[in-house]
Amino acid sequence: MPLCHNGGMRKLTVFLALMALIATACGTTTEPTLLSASHAAAFLQDAPEGLVVLDVRTPEEFTTGHLSDAVLLDFYESDFADSLAELDRDTPYFVYCRSGNRSGQTIQLMQTLGFTNVTELSGGINEWNGANLPLK
């Protein structure tokens, strides 16, 4: 079931805000890096060892084109937060979506969960396409 049914997206947003506040109070957050498309392309060319490129769009969006070596984790799946929580928190991640909305929420959740090395594509795949960068 998509997160947006029955106010689920609103509840997720409130939850994320509360968890971020708690994490900040405890001093456990790390600031994610936000990169423009051109800076992201350079970052991916010289990616840190073990980098996971995480696409949080839908499977339909993914099939229209995605970044090289991207792993799909659909933001709208009912078990999205659980799937994210199962990932290794010390692995470096590069997260993107269509416009930056879902990836921004994902980044907030990742911070709350204690992920230590997260980079986000500013403006999502829309900005990537706007810069005429390649997709798979």
PDB file of C-alpha atoms in Angstrom:
ATOM      1  CA  MET A   1       0.000   0.000   0.000  1.00  0.00           C
ATOM      2  CA  PRO A   2       1.421   3.430  -0.882  1.00  0.00           C
ATOM      3  CA  LEU A   3       2.464   5.597   2.023  1.00  0.00           C
ATOM      4  CA  CYS A   4       0.149   8.369   0.900  1.00  0.00           C
ATOM      5  CA  HIS A   5      -3.093   6.469   1.652  1.00  0.00           C
ATOM      6  CA  ASN A   6      -5.044   7.485   4.751  1.00  0.00           C
ATOM      7  CA  GLY A   7      -2.635  10.242   5.708  1.00  0.00           C
ATOM      8  CA  GLY A   8       0.321   7.869   5.800  1.00  0.00           C
ATOM      9  CA  MET A   9       2.652  10.350   4.088  1.00  0.00           C
ATOM     10  CA  ARG A  10       1.716  13.028   6.617  1.00  0.00           C
ATOM     11  CA  LYS A  11       2.340  10.574   9.469  1.00  0.00           C
ATOM     12  CA  LEU A  12       5.695   9.612   7.957  1.00  0.00           C
ATOM     13  CA  THR A  13       6.666  13.279   7.653  1.00  0.00           C
ATOM     14  CA  VAL A  14       5.712  13.968  11.277  1.00  0.00           C
ATOM     15  CA  PHE A  15       7.565  10.834  12.390  1.00  0.00           C
ATOM     16  CA  LEU A  16      10.680  11.843  10.459  1.00  0.00           C
ATOM     17  CA  ALA A  17      10.597  15.359  11.894  1.00  0.00           C
ATOM     18  CA  LEU A  18      10.286  14.019  15.449  1.00  0.00           C
ATOM     19  CA  MET A  19      13.049  11.472  14.952  1.00  0.00           C
ATOM     20  CA  ALA A  20      15.344  14.109  13.436  1.00  0.00           C
ATOM     21  CA  LEU A  21      14.687  16.358  16.426  1.00  0.00           C
ATOM     22  CA  ILE A  22      15.494  13.525  18.835  1.00  0.00           C
ATOM     23  CA  ALA A  23      18.627  12.563  16.913  1.00  0.00           C
ATOM     24  CA  THR A  24      19.788  16.186  16.859  1.00  0.00           C
ATOM     25  CA  ALA A  25      19.238  16.487  20.602  1.00  0.00           C
ATOM     26  CA  CYS A  26      21.308  13.342  21.101  1.00  0.00           C
ATOM     27  CA  GLY A  27      24.055  14.613  18.796  1.00  0.00           C
ATOM     28  CA  THR A  28      23.860  11.613  16.434  1.00  0.00           C
ATOM     29  CA  THR A  29      23.119  13.235  13.070  1.00  0.00           C
ATOM     30  CA  THR A  30      25.542  13.725  10.224  1.00  0.00           C
ATOM     31  CA  GLU A  31      24.779  16.236   7.517  1.00  0.00           C
ATOM     32  CA  PRO A  32      24.127  14.629   4.138  1.00  0.00           C
ATOM     33  CA  THR A  33      25.849  16.063   1.096  1.00  0.00           C
ATOM     34  CA  LEU A  34      23.615  17.620  -1.573  1.00  0.00           C
ATOM     35  CA  LEU A  35      25.136  17.706  -5.057  1.00  0.00           C
ATOM     36  CA  SER A  36      24.029  19.345  -8.294  1.00  0.00           C
ATOM     37  CA  ALA A  37      23.845  17.076 -11.333  1.00  0.00           C
ATOM     38  CA  SER A  38      27.246  18.130 -12.662  1.00  0.00           C
ATOM     39  CA  HIS A  39      28.912  17.683  -9.268  1.00  0.00           C
ATOM     40  CA  ALA A  40      27.092  14.375  -8.796  1.00  0.00           C
ATOM     41  CA  ALA A  41      28.392  13.116 -12.152  1.00  0.00           C
ATOM     42  CA  ALA A  42      31.950  13.933 -11.079  1.00  0.00           C
ATOM     43  CA  PHE A  43      31.339  12.329  -7.669  1.00  0.00           C
ATOM     44  CA  LEU A  44      30.069   9.133  -9.318  1.00  0.00           C
ATOM     45  CA  GLN A  45      33.081   9.015 -11.662  1.00  0.00           C
ATOM     46  CA  ASP A  46      35.348   8.863  -8.613  1.00  0.00           C
ATOM     47  CA  ALA A  47      32.913   7.122  -6.262  1.00  0.00           C
ATOM     48  CA  PRO A  48      33.938   6.001  -2.803  1.00  0.00           C
ATOM     49  CA  GLU A  49      34.560   2.295  -2.417  1.00  0.00           C
ATOM     50  CA  GLY A  50      31.348   0.336  -1.854  1.00  0.00           C
ATOM     51  CA  LEU A  51      29.030   3.179  -2.916  1.00  0.00           C
ATOM     52  CA  VAL A  52      25.382   2.138  -3.348  1.00  0.00           C
ATOM     53  CA  VAL A  53      23.390   4.248  -5.796  1.00  0.00           C
ATOM     54  CA  LEU A  54      19.856   4.168  -4.393  1.00  0.00           C
ATOM     55  CA  ASP A  55      16.926   5.080  -6.656  1.00  0.00           C
ATOM     56  CA  VAL A  56      13.797   5.654  -4.553  1.00  0.00           C
ATOM     57  CA  ARG A  57      11.386   6.083  -7.469  1.00  0.00           C
ATOM     58  CA  THR A  58       8.736   3.613  -8.609  1.00  0.00           C
ATOM     59  CA  PRO A  59       9.576   0.601 -10.790  1.00  0.00           C
ATOM     60  CA  GLU A  60       7.810   2.332 -13.704  1.00  0.00           C
ATOM     61  CA  GLU A  61       9.991   5.419 -13.299  1.00  0.00           C
ATOM     62  CA  PHE A  62      13.088   3.251 -12.962  1.00  0.00           C
ATOM     63  CA  THR A  63      12.431   1.544 -16.309  1.00  0.00           C
ATOM     64  CA  THR A  64      12.314   4.906 -18.110  1.00  0.00           C
ATOM     65  CA  GLY A  65      15.984   5.419 -17.233  1.00  0.00           C
ATOM     66  CA  HIS A  66      18.180   5.295 -14.161  1.00  0.00           C
ATOM     67  CA  LEU A  67      21.729   6.000 -13.091  1.00  0.00           C
ATOM     68  CA  SER A  68      24.333   3.362 -13.789  1.00  0.00           C
ATOM     69  CA  ASP A  69      24.417   0.575 -11.175  1.00  0.00           C
ATOM     70  CA  ALA A  70      21.381   2.006  -9.360  1.00  0.00           C
ATOM     71  CA  VAL A  71      19.455  -0.180  -6.932  1.00  0.00           C
ATOM     72  CA  LEU A  72      15.699   0.375  -6.801  1.00  0.00           C
ATOM     73  CA  LEU A  73      13.975   0.807  -3.438  1.00  0.00           C
ATOM     74  CA  ASP A  74      10.429   2.065  -4.103  1.00  0.00           C
ATOM     75  CA  PHE A  75       9.568   4.871  -1.681  1.00  0.00           C
ATOM     76  CA  TYR A  76       5.862   4.087  -2.001  1.00  0.00           C
ATOM     77  CA  GLU A  77       6.133   0.434  -0.932  1.00  0.00           C
ATOM     78  CA  SER A  78       4.523  -0.227   2.445  1.00  0.00           C
ATOM     79  CA  ASP A  79       7.747  -1.796   3.757  1.00  0.00           C
ATOM     80  CA  PHE A  80      10.038   0.995   2.498  1.00  0.00           C
ATOM     81  CA  ALA A  81      11.149   2.160   5.952  1.00  0.00           C
ATOM     82  CA  ASP A  82      11.770  -1.429   7.057  1.00  0.00           C
ATOM     83  CA  SER A  83      13.790  -2.163   3.902  1.00  0.00           C
ATOM     84  CA  LEU A  84      15.829   0.983   4.438  1.00  0.00           C
ATOM     85  CA  ALA A  85      16.443   0.048   8.073  1.00  0.00           C
ATOM     86  CA  GLU A  86      17.932  -3.288   6.939  1.00  0.00           C
ATOM     87  CA  LEU A  87      20.709  -1.560   4.972  1.00  0.00           C
ATOM     88  CA  ASP A  88      24.250  -1.189   6.339  1.00  0.00           C
ATOM     89  CA  ARG A  89      24.517   2.216   7.991  1.00  0.00           C
ATOM     90  CA  ASP A  90      28.264   2.556   7.347  1.00  0.00           C
ATOM     91  CA  THR A  91      28.057   1.959   3.579  1.00  0.00           C
ATOM     92  CA  PRO A  92      28.227   5.128   1.453  1.00  0.00           C
ATOM     93  CA  TYR A  93      24.933   5.874  -0.350  1.00  0.00           C
ATOM     94  CA  PHE A  94      24.014   8.167  -3.225  1.00  0.00           C
ATOM     95  CA  VAL A  95      20.230   8.722  -3.193  1.00  0.00           C
ATOM     96  CA  TYR A  96      17.987  10.182  -5.874  1.00  0.00           C
ATOM     97  CA  CYS A  97      14.368  10.291  -7.035  1.00  0.00           C
ATOM     98  CA  ARG A  98      12.504  12.247  -9.705  1.00  0.00           C
ATOM     99  CA  SER A  99      12.638  15.775  -8.281  1.00  0.00           C
ATOM    100  CA  GLY A 100      14.283  15.583  -4.852  1.00  0.00           C
ATOM    101  CA  ASN A 101      11.148  15.249  -2.717  1.00  0.00           C
ATOM    102  CA  ARG A 102      11.240  11.507  -2.014  1.00  0.00           C
ATOM    103  CA  SER A 103      15.032  11.428  -1.785  1.00  0.00           C
ATOM    104  CA  GLY A 104      14.912  14.317   0.700  1.00  0.00           C
ATOM    105  CA  GLN A 105      12.476  12.384   2.884  1.00  0.00           C
ATOM    106  CA  THR A 106      14.602   9.265   2.480  1.00  0.00           C
ATOM    107  CA  ILE A 107      17.696  11.189   3.568  1.00  0.00           C
ATOM    108  CA  GLN A 108      15.853  12.396   6.686  1.00  0.00           C
ATOM    109  CA  LEU A 109      14.893   8.833   7.533  1.00  0.00           C
ATOM    110  CA  MET A 110      18.439   7.630   6.893  1.00  0.00           C
ATOM    111  CA  GLN A 111      19.776  10.297   9.259  1.00  0.00           C
ATOM    112  CA  THR A 112      17.288   9.196  11.891  1.00  0.00           C
ATOM    113  CA  LEU A 113      18.394   5.603  11.439  1.00  0.00           C
ATOM    114  CA  GLY A 114      22.056   6.549  11.904  1.00  0.00           C
ATOM    115  CA  PHE A 115      23.435   6.296   8.364  1.00  0.00           C
ATOM    116  CA  THR A 116      26.856   7.925   8.327  1.00  0.00           C
ATOM    117  CA  ASN A 117      27.694   8.631   4.667  1.00  0.00           C
ATOM    118  CA  VAL A 118      24.815   9.823   2.487  1.00  0.00           C
ATOM    119  CA  THR A 119      24.893  11.985  -0.633  1.00  0.00           C
ATOM    120  CA  GLU A 120      21.791  13.234  -2.464  1.00  0.00           C
ATOM    121  CA  LEU A 121      21.231  14.373  -6.038  1.00  0.00           C
ATOM    122  CA  SER A 122      19.750  17.872  -5.902  1.00  0.00           C
ATOM    123  CA  GLY A 123      16.684  18.144  -8.117  1.00  0.00           C
ATOM    124  CA  GLY A 124      16.649  14.399  -8.748  1.00  0.00           C
ATOM    125  CA  ILE A 125      16.630  12.754 -12.147  1.00  0.00           C
ATOM    126  CA  ASN A 126      14.926  15.875 -13.547  1.00  0.00           C
ATOM    127  CA  GLU A 127      18.092  17.903 -12.907  1.00  0.00           C
ATOM    128  CA  TRP A 128      20.252  15.041 -14.203  1.00  0.00           C
ATOM    129  CA  ASN A 129      18.252  14.983 -17.451  1.00  0.00           C
ATOM    130  CA  GLY A 130      18.358  18.769 -17.654  1.00  0.00           C
ATOM    131  CA  ALA A 131      22.156  18.591 -17.608  1.00  0.00           C
ATOM    132  CA  ASN A 132      22.023  16.063 -20.484  1.00  0.00           C
ATOM    133  CA  LEU A 133      23.797  13.409 -18.442  1.00  0.00           C
ATOM    134  CA  PRO A 134      23.521   9.717 -19.433  1.00  0.00           C
ATOM    135  CA  LEU A 135      21.022   7.199 -18.089  1.00  0.00           C
ATOM    136  CA  LYS A 136      20.827   3.426 -18.391  1.00  0.00           C
TER     137      LYS A 136
END
